[in-house]
XYZ file of C-alpha atoms in Angstrom:
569
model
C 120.504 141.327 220.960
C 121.207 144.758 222.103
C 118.881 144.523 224.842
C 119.875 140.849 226.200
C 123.790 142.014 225.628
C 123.101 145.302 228.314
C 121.109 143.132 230.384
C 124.433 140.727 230.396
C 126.511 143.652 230.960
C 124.506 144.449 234.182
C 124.684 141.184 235.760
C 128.218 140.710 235.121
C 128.936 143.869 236.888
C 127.228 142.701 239.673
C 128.728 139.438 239.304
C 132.631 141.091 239.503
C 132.097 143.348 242.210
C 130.564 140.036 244.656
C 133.148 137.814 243.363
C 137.212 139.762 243.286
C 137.048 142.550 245.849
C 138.315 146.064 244.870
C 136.959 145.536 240.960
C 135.612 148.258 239.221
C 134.332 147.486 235.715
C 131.286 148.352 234.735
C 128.279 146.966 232.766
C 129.071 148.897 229.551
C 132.934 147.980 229.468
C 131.835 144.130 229.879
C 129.060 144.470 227.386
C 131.340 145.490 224.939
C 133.426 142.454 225.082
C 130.517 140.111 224.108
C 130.590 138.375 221.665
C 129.467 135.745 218.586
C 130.995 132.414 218.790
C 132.290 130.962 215.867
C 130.192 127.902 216.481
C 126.380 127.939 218.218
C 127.594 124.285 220.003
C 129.566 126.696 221.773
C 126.786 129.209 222.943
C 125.011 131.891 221.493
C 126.732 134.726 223.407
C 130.163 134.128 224.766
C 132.381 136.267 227.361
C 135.884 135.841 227.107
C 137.434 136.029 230.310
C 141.004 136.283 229.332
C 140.232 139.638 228.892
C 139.865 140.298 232.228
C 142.628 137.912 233.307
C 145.476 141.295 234.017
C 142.887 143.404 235.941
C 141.327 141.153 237.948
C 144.466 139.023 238.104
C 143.532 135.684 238.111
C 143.175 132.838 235.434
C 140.463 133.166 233.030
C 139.306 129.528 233.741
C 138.378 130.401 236.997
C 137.193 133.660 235.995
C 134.679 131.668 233.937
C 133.774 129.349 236.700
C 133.340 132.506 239.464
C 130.831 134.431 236.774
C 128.760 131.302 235.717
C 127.394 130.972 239.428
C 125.632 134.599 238.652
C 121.953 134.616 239.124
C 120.916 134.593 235.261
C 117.554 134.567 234.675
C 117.133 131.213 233.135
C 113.828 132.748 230.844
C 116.508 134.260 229.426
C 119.814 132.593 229.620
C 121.645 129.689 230.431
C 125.176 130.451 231.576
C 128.240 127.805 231.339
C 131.980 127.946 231.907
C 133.878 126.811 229.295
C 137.837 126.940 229.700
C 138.496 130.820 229.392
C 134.916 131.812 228.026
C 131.577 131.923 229.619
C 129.146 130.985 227.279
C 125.097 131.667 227.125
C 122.535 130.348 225.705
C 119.367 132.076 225.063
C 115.975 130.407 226.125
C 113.281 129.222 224.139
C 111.020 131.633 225.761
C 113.017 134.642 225.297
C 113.338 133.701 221.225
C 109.640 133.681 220.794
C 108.118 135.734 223.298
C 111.066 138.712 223.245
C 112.201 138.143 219.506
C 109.877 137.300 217.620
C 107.074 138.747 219.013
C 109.054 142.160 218.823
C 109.866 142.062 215.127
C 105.661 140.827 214.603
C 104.867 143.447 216.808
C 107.103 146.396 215.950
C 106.621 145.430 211.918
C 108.445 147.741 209.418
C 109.963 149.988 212.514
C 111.728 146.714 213.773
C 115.182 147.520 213.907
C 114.948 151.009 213.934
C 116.030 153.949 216.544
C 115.088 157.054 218.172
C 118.656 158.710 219.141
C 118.418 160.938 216.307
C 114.864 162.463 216.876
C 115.448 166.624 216.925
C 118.318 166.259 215.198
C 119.284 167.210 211.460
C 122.026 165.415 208.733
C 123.019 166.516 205.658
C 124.103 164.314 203.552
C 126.522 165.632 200.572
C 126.288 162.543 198.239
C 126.311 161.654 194.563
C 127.270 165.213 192.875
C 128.290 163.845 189.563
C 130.294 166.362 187.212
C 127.927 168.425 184.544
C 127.961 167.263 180.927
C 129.110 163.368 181.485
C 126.841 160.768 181.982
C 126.855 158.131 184.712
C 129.247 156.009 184.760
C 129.670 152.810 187.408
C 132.451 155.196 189.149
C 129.656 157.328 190.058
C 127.340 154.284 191.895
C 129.403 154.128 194.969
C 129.066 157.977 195.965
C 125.706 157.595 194.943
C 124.480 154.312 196.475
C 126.838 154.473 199.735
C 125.140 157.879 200.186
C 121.842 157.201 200.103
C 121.905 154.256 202.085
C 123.703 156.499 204.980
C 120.532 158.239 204.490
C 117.966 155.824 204.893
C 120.039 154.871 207.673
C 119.899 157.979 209.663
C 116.341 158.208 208.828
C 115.793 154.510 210.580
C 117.375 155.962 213.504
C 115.028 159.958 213.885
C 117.195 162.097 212.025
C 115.838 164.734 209.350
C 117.878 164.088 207.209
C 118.163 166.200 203.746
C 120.211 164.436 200.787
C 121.940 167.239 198.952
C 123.555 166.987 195.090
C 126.364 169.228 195.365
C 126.559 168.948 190.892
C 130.305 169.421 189.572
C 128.616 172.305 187.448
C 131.577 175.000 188.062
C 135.193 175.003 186.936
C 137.738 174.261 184.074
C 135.783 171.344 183.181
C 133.207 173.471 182.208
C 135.429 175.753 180.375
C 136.609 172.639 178.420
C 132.970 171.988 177.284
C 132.693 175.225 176.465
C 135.659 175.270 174.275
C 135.017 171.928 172.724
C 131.248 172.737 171.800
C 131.908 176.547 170.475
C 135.299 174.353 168.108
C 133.611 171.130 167.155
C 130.024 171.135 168.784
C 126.169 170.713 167.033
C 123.479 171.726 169.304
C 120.870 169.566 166.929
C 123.758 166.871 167.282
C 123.848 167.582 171.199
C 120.280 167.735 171.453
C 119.624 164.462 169.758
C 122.365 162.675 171.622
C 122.294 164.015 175.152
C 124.835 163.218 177.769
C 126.100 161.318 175.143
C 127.112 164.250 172.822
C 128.150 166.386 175.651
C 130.946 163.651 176.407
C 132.149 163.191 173.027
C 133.043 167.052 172.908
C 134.996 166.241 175.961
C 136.875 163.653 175.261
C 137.433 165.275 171.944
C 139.054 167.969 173.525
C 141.895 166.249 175.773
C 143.191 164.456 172.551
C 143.118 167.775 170.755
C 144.734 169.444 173.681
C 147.167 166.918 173.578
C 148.264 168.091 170.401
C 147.616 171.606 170.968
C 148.273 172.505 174.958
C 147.320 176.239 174.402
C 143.892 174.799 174.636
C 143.633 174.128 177.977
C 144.417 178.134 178.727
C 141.586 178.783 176.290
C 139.478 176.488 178.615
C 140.367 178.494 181.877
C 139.873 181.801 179.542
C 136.216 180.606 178.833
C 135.513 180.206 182.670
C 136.804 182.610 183.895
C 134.185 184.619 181.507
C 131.835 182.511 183.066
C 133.006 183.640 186.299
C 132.172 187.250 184.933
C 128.768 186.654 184.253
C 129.436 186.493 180.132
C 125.914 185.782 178.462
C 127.011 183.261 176.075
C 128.855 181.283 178.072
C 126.491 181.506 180.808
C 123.730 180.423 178.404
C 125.645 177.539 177.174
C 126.458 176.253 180.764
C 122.750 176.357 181.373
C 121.696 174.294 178.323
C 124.269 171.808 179.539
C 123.310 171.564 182.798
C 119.765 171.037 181.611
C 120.747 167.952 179.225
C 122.598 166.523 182.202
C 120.087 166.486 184.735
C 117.728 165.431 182.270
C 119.627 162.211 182.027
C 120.761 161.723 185.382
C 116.548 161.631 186.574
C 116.160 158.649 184.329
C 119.191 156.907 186.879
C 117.885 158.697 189.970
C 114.391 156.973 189.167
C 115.673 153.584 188.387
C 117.566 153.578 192.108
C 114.754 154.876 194.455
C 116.684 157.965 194.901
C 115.548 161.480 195.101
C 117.279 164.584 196.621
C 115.751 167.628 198.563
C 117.938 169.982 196.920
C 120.339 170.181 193.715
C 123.164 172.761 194.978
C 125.614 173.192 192.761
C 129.158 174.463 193.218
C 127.821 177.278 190.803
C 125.168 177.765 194.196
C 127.745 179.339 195.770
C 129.712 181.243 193.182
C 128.456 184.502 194.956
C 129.225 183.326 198.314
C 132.855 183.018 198.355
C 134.086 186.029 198.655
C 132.791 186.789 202.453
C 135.065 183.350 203.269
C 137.885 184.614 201.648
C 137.625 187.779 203.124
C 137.645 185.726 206.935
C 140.769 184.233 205.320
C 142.270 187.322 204.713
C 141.076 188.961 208.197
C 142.646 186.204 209.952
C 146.214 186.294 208.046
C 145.403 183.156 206.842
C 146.081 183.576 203.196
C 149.732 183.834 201.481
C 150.465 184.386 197.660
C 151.808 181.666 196.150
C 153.080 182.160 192.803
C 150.707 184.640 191.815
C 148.338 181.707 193.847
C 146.355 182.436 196.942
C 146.996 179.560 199.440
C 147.003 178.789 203.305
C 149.860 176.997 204.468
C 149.119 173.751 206.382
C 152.941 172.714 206.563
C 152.352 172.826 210.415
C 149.453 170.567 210.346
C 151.874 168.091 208.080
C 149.778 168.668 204.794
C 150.414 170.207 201.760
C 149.010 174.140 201.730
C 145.121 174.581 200.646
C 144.827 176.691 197.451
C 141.990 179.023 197.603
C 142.565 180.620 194.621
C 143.828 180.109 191.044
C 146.610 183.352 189.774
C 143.994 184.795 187.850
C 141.610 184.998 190.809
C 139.309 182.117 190.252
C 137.740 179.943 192.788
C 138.861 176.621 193.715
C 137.449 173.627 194.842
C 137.734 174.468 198.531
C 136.856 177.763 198.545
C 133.842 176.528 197.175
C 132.994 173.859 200.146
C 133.724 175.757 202.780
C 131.254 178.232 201.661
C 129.035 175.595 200.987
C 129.701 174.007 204.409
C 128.766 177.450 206.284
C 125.783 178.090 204.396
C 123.852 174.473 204.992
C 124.827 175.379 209.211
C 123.332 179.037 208.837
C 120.396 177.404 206.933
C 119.989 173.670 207.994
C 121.390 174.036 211.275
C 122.810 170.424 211.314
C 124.373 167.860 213.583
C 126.191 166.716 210.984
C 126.921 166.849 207.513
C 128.316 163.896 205.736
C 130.441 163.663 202.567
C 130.491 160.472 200.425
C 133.332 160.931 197.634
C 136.199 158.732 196.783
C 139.131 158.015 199.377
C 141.121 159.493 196.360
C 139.743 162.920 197.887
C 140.443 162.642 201.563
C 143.745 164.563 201.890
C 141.546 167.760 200.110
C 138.966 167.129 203.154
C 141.489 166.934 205.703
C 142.635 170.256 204.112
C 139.843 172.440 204.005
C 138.239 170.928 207.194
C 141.593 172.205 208.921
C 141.282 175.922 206.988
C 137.628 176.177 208.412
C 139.214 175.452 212.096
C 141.413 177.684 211.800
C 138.846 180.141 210.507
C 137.326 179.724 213.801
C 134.349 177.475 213.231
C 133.717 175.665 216.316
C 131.757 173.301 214.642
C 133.978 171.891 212.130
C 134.396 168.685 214.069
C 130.239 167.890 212.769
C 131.346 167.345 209.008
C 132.252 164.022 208.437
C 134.105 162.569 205.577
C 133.081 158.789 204.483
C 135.464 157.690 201.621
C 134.878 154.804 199.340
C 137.654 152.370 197.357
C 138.268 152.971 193.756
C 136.502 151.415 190.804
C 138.640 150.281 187.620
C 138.037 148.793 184.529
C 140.465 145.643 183.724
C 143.042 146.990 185.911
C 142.647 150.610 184.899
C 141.463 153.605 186.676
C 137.994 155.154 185.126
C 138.227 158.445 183.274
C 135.588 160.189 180.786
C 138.562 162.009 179.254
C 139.715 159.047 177.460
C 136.251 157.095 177.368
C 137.111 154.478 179.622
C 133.794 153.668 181.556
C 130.868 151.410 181.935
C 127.810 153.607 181.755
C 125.164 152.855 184.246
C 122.342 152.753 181.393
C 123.996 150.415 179.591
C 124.955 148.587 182.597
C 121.417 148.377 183.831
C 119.750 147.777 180.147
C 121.722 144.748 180.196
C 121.020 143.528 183.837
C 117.336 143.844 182.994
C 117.518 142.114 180.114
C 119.160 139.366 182.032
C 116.397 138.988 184.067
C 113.512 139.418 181.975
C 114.348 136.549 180.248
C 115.094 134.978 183.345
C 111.106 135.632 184.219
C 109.952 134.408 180.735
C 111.391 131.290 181.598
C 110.506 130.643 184.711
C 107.258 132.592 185.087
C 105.974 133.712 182.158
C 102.628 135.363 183.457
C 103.731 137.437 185.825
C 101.689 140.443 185.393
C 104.332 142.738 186.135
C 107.338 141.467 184.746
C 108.773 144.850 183.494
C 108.425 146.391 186.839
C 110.187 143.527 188.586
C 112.973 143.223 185.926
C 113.878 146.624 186.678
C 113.900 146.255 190.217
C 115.828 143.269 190.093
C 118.495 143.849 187.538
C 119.219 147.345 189.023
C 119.053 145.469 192.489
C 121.648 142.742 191.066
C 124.224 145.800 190.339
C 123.451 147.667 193.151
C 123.771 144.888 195.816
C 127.323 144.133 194.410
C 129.109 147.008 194.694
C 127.189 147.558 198.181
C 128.657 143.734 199.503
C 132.223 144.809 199.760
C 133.329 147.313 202.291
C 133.117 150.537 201.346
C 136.583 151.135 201.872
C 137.482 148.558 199.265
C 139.156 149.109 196.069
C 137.248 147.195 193.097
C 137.786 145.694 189.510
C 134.695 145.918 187.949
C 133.910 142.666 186.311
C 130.680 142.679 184.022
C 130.294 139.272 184.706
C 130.577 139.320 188.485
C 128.141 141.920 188.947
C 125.386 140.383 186.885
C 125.571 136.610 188.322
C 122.559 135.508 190.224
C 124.540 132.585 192.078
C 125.530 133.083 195.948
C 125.788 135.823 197.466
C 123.716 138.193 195.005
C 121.182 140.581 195.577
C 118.602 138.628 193.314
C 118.623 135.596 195.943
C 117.438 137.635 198.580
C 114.820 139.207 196.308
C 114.124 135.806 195.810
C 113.666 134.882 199.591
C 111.934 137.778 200.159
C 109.197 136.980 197.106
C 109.280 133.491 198.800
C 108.194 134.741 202.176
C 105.186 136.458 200.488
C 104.037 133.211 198.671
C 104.074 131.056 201.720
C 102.182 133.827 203.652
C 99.738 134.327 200.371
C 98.649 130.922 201.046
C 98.492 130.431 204.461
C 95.905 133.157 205.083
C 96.041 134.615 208.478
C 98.433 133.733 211.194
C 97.517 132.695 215.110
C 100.704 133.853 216.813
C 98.940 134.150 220.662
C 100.705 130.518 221.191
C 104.361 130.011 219.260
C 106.830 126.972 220.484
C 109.796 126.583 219.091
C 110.073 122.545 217.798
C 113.743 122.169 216.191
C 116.967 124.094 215.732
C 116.405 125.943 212.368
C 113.550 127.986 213.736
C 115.976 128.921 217.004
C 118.565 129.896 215.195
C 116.718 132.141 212.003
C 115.068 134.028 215.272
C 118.532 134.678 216.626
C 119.821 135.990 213.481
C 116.566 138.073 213.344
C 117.438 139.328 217.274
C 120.792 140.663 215.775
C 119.150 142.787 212.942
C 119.006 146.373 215.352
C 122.791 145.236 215.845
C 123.609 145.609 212.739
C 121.807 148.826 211.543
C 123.328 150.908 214.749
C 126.577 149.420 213.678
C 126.548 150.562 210.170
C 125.235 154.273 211.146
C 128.007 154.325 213.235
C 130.690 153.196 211.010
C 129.015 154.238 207.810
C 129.182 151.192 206.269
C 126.450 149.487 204.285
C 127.689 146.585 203.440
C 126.918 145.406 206.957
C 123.293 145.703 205.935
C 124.114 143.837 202.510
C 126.051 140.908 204.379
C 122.814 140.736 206.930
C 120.360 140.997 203.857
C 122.301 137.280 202.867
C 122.758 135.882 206.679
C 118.908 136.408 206.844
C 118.065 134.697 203.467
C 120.325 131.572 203.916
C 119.215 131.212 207.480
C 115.606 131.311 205.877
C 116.111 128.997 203.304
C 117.549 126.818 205.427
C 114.191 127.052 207.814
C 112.085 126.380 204.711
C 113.672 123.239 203.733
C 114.590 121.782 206.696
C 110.854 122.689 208.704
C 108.044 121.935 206.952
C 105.659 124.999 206.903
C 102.032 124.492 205.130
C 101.918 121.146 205.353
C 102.666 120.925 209.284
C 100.452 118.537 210.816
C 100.657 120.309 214.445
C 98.806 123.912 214.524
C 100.708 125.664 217.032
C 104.195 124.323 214.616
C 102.706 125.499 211.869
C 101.577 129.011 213.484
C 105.221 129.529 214.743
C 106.591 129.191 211.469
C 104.421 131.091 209.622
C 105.185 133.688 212.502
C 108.775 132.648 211.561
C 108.286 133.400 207.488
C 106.491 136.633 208.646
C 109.710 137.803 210.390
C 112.018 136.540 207.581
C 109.979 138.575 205.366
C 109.415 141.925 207.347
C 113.070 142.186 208.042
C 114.397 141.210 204.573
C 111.904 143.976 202.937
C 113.360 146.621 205.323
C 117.115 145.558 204.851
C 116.405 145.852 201.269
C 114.849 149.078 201.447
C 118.170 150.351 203.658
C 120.480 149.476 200.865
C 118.156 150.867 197.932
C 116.952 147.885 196.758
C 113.119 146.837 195.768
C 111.314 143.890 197.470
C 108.949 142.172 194.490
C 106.085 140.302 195.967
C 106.332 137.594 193.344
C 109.414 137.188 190.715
C-alpha cells in the first residue's frame, strides 16, 4: 500500500490547493494521515478530514465532500465522503494486476527495500555472559537482534551481527574463585555449562556467609587483568565450554554471527579512551574511583574505573564502539539488551559526546521488557531460570508426538519437530512488543491454539500442499470472484508496510502480528473459496495465484522473525 498511499497523498495535494485557496499541505503530510478503517464496509483506505478541520478552517464534512470530487483514477480507487472521513476503495484491477502480480512477480524480494544499499549496520546482539548457559532471559536479546538483522538486510544494508560475550569482569573472577575452592575439571568437563553454573551459584551462597569472598573474586581478576597464566588459562577453558554450548542454541535458531568480540577484545584498547578522558578533563576521582560527572546532563556520573584501576563496563563499550567505526565504518550500530540497561547507554553515549565523537548520534539503543519466572526476576546466581535446552527439548517433544499422530510418515519428522517446537517458543516471546515486560508461562509458550507460531507453520505447509497438487499455475488472466480473495490480496498489499515499519521502530513483533493477519486471512480464503475443485479455470488460476502469494509472503515473514517454513508438517 505504500505506493497507492503516496499516490493518494499526491492527488490530495492537488485536490487542497484547487479547492481552499492559500493551503499549503503537501502530499507527504496528507499521506501520513491515512489510514486503516476499523471496518472494510467503511473503505479500505480512509482520510480523516477532521484533521484538517483548524488549518483549512472549515467542517470536516464538507472537507470530505470538496476532496471526493478529485479526479481518482477509478483503476485504482473509488473515493466517497462519509461524514468527516473520505473513504477509498481499491479496484479490482489494481488488487490483481498491481498486487498480486507484484508479490508473483517480485517472489522472495517482495516486500523488501533498497534504502540501505552502500550502507553498513552493526548489530551488537545476544552477548550472553561466559560460563552460564542459556537461559529464556537470554532469547529476547538474542531473537529481537537477529530479526533487526534480517530486517536491515531486507532493506540493502551489510549488515554484520556481532557477539559482544560477557567474558571480562568480576563475574569471571567469581568463577575463578569458585572452580580453584570447590571445582573438578573432569566434573566440569563432563557437565559443561552445566558445571560451570553450579560453581557459580555455589559461590554467592558461600559469599553470603563469607563476604571476604567477593574481594577474593575482584583479586583473581584483576590478575587476570595482569596477564596471570593460570588464571588466564582457566578463563580460556571456560570460554571454550561456553561457546561450545551456546553453538548447539545458535544452530537450533538459524543464527550465526560474523564475529565473536568479547569485552576481553578490547582489554588492550582502553587505555587510549581513557587517556581522551583524561586530555579532555573529563575524568574526576571518586573515592579512590575514576568517574565523569553527568550531574549536568541529569544522570548519575559514568564510572570508568574501579579504585584499584580496573575497567568497567563502559570503558569497555566505548572502546568497543570506536573500534567497529575505525574498522566497519558504519551507519549505525545497534544495541539489543534489556531496558534494565538503558540509563548505562544514555551514560556512556553522553561520555563519547563529550569526548568529541561526532558520530555518537549513529548508535542506537533498542531495549526489550523483562522476563520473570512466577513473578520473579531471572538470576543464575540463585538458579532461578528456564534453560533454553530444556525449554526446546520439551517443545520438540511436544510436537513430535504431535506428527506421530497426525502424520506418521513424514520423512522428515525430526527436522520439522525442531523447526517447529523452537518456532513455537520463538514466535511467543517475538508476539508481544518488545518493550513489554513478560511472565514466562511454560504453558503459554508451548500451546499450539490461536495466535501461535505453529499455525502459521501450518498455513504455510498448507499453501505448499495445495500448490503440490495443482501443478503449474496460468496467472496471464486472474479475476477476482468474491470478497475473501479481495481482501487476503489487500492484506498481502500491506506486507512492505509493515517490514519498513518495524526497521524503523525496531520492532518485530509487527512482523509476528502480520505472520498471523496473513494466515487467518488465508484460512479464511481456503474455506470460504473453493480452490482445486473450482469448476471455472480462470477462478481457479486466481486462487492458486492467491495460495502462491499466501505462501511466498508467509515463508519470508517467517524467515524475518527466525522461524523455519516446513513444506509438509
Amino acid at each position: 500500500m505504500i505506493a497507492l498511499k503516496k499516490q493518494l497523498g499526491e492527488i490530495l495535494e492537488k485536490a487542497v490547493a484547487a479547492s481552499f485557496e492559500g493551503a499549503a499541505i503537501t502530499a507527504d503530510e496528507l499521506c501520513e494521515m491515512l489510514e486503516y478503517p476499523p471496518d472494510s464496509s467503511m473503505g479500505d483506505i480512509a482520510f480523516p478530514c477532521f484533521k484538517l478541520s483548524r488549518t483549512l478552517r472549515c467542517a470536516p464534512p464538507i472537507i470530505a465532500q470538496k476532496l471526493a470530487a478529485a479526479e481518482f483514477d477509478s483503476d485504482v480507487v473509488t473515493a466517497s465522503a462519509a461524514g468527516p472521513y473520505l473513504n477509498f476503495k481499491i479496484s479490482e484491477k489494481y488488487l490483481t494486476e498491481k498486487v498480486l502480480a507484484s508479490v508473483l512477480s517480485n517472489g522472495e524480494k517482495y516486500g523488501s527495500f533498497d534504502f540501505g544499499e552502500g550502507k553498513t549496520v552493526v548489530l551488537d546482539y545476544s552477548s550472553p555472559n561466559t560460563s552460564k548457559p542459556f537461559h529464556i532471559g537470554h532469547l529476547g536479546t538474542t531473537v529481537i537482534g537477529h530479526c533487526l538483522k534480517l530486517l536491515h538486510e531486507f532493506a540493502g544494508y551489510k549488515c554484520i551481527g556481532i557477539n559482544h560475550l560477557g567474558d571480562w569482569g568480576t563475574q569471571n573472577g567469581k568463577q575463578i574463585v569458585a572452580f580453584k575452592r570447590w571445582g573438578n575439571k573432569e566434573e566440569v568437563e563432563e557437565k559443561g555449562c552445566d558445571g560451570l553454573v553450579e560453581l557459580y551459584v555455589k559461590f554467592h551462597e558461600e559469599a553470603e556467609k563469607d563476604p571476604s569472598l567477593n574481594d577474593e573474586a575482584r583479586a583473581e581478576f584483576k590478575k587476570m587483568e595482569m596477564h596471570d597464566p593460570e588464571n588466564i588459562a582457566l578463563w580460556k577453558w571456560f570460554l571454550d565450554i561456553s561457546l561450545k554450548e551456546y553453538k548447539v542454541t545458535y544452530d537450533q535458531l538459524g543464527i550465526t554471527f560474523d564475529h565473536y568480540m568479547g569485552e576481553s577484545f578490547f582489554s588492550d584498547k582502553m587505555d587510549a579512551q581513557i587517556q581522551i578522558m583524561r586530555d579532555k578533563d573529563l575524568l574526576k576521582l571518586d573515592d579512590g574511583a575514576s568517574i565523569v560527572d553527568l550531574s549536568e546532563y541529569n544522570m548519575p556520573p559514568c564510572l570508568i574505573l574501579k579504585r584499584d584501576g580496573a575497567s568497567l563496563y563502559p570503558s569497555r563499550d566505548i572502546s568497543a564502539a570506536v573500534y567497529r567505526k575505525n574498522n566497519f565504518d558504519f551507519s549505525k550500530c545497534i544495541y539489543v539488551t534489556s531496558a534494565g540497561q538503558s540509563l548505562h547507554f544514555a551514560q556512556w553515549f553522553k561520555v563519547m559526546e563529550l569526548m568529541g565523537y561526532d558520530w555518537v548520534d549513529q548508535l542506537v539503543h533498542v531495549p526489550y521488557g523483562t522476563v520473570s519466572i512466577g513473578g520473579e526476576k531471572l538470576a543464575t546466581r540463585t538458579g532461578n531460570v528456564v534453560l533454553l535446552k530444556h525449554l526446546f527439548a520439551q517443545a520438540i517433544e511436544k510436537v513430535s508426538a504431535v506428527i506421530n499422530e497426525k502424520n506418521p510418515d513424514l520423512a522428515n519428522k525430526e527436522e520439522v519437530s525442531e523447526a517447529v517446537g523452537v518456532g513455537a517458543v520463538v514466535f511467543h516471546y517475538l508476539f508481544n512488543t518488545r518493550i513489554k515486560d513478560i511472565s514466562f508461562v511454560l504453558e503459554d509458550a508451548l500451546s499450539f491454539e490461536g495466535s501461535t507460531g505453529p499455525y502459521v507453520q501450518y498455513t504455510y505447509a498448507r499453501t505448499c500442499s495445495i500448490l503440490a497438487k495443482a501443478g503449474k499455475i496460468d496467472a496471464s488472466a486472474l479475476k477476482i470472484t468474491a470478497e475473501d480473495e479481495s481482501e487476503i490480496i489487500k492484506v498481502l498489499a500491506r506486507f512492505p508496510e509493515r517490514v519498513l515499519a518495524a526497521i524503523e521502530d525496531y520492532e518485530p513483533s509487527y512482523i509476528a502480528r502480520y505472520a498471523i493477519e496473513l494466515a487467518t486471512a488465508f484460512n479464511r480464503f481456503y474455506h470460504n473459496c473453493p480452490i482445486l475443485s473450482a469448476e471455472d479455470e480462470t477462478v481457479k488460476n486466481t486462487r492458486l495465484a492467491i495460495t502462491e502469494a499466501a505462501g511466498t509472503v508467509l515463508k519470508t515473514a517467517l524467515r524475518l522473525i527466525c522461524m523455519r517454513a516446513p513444506e509438509k508438517i
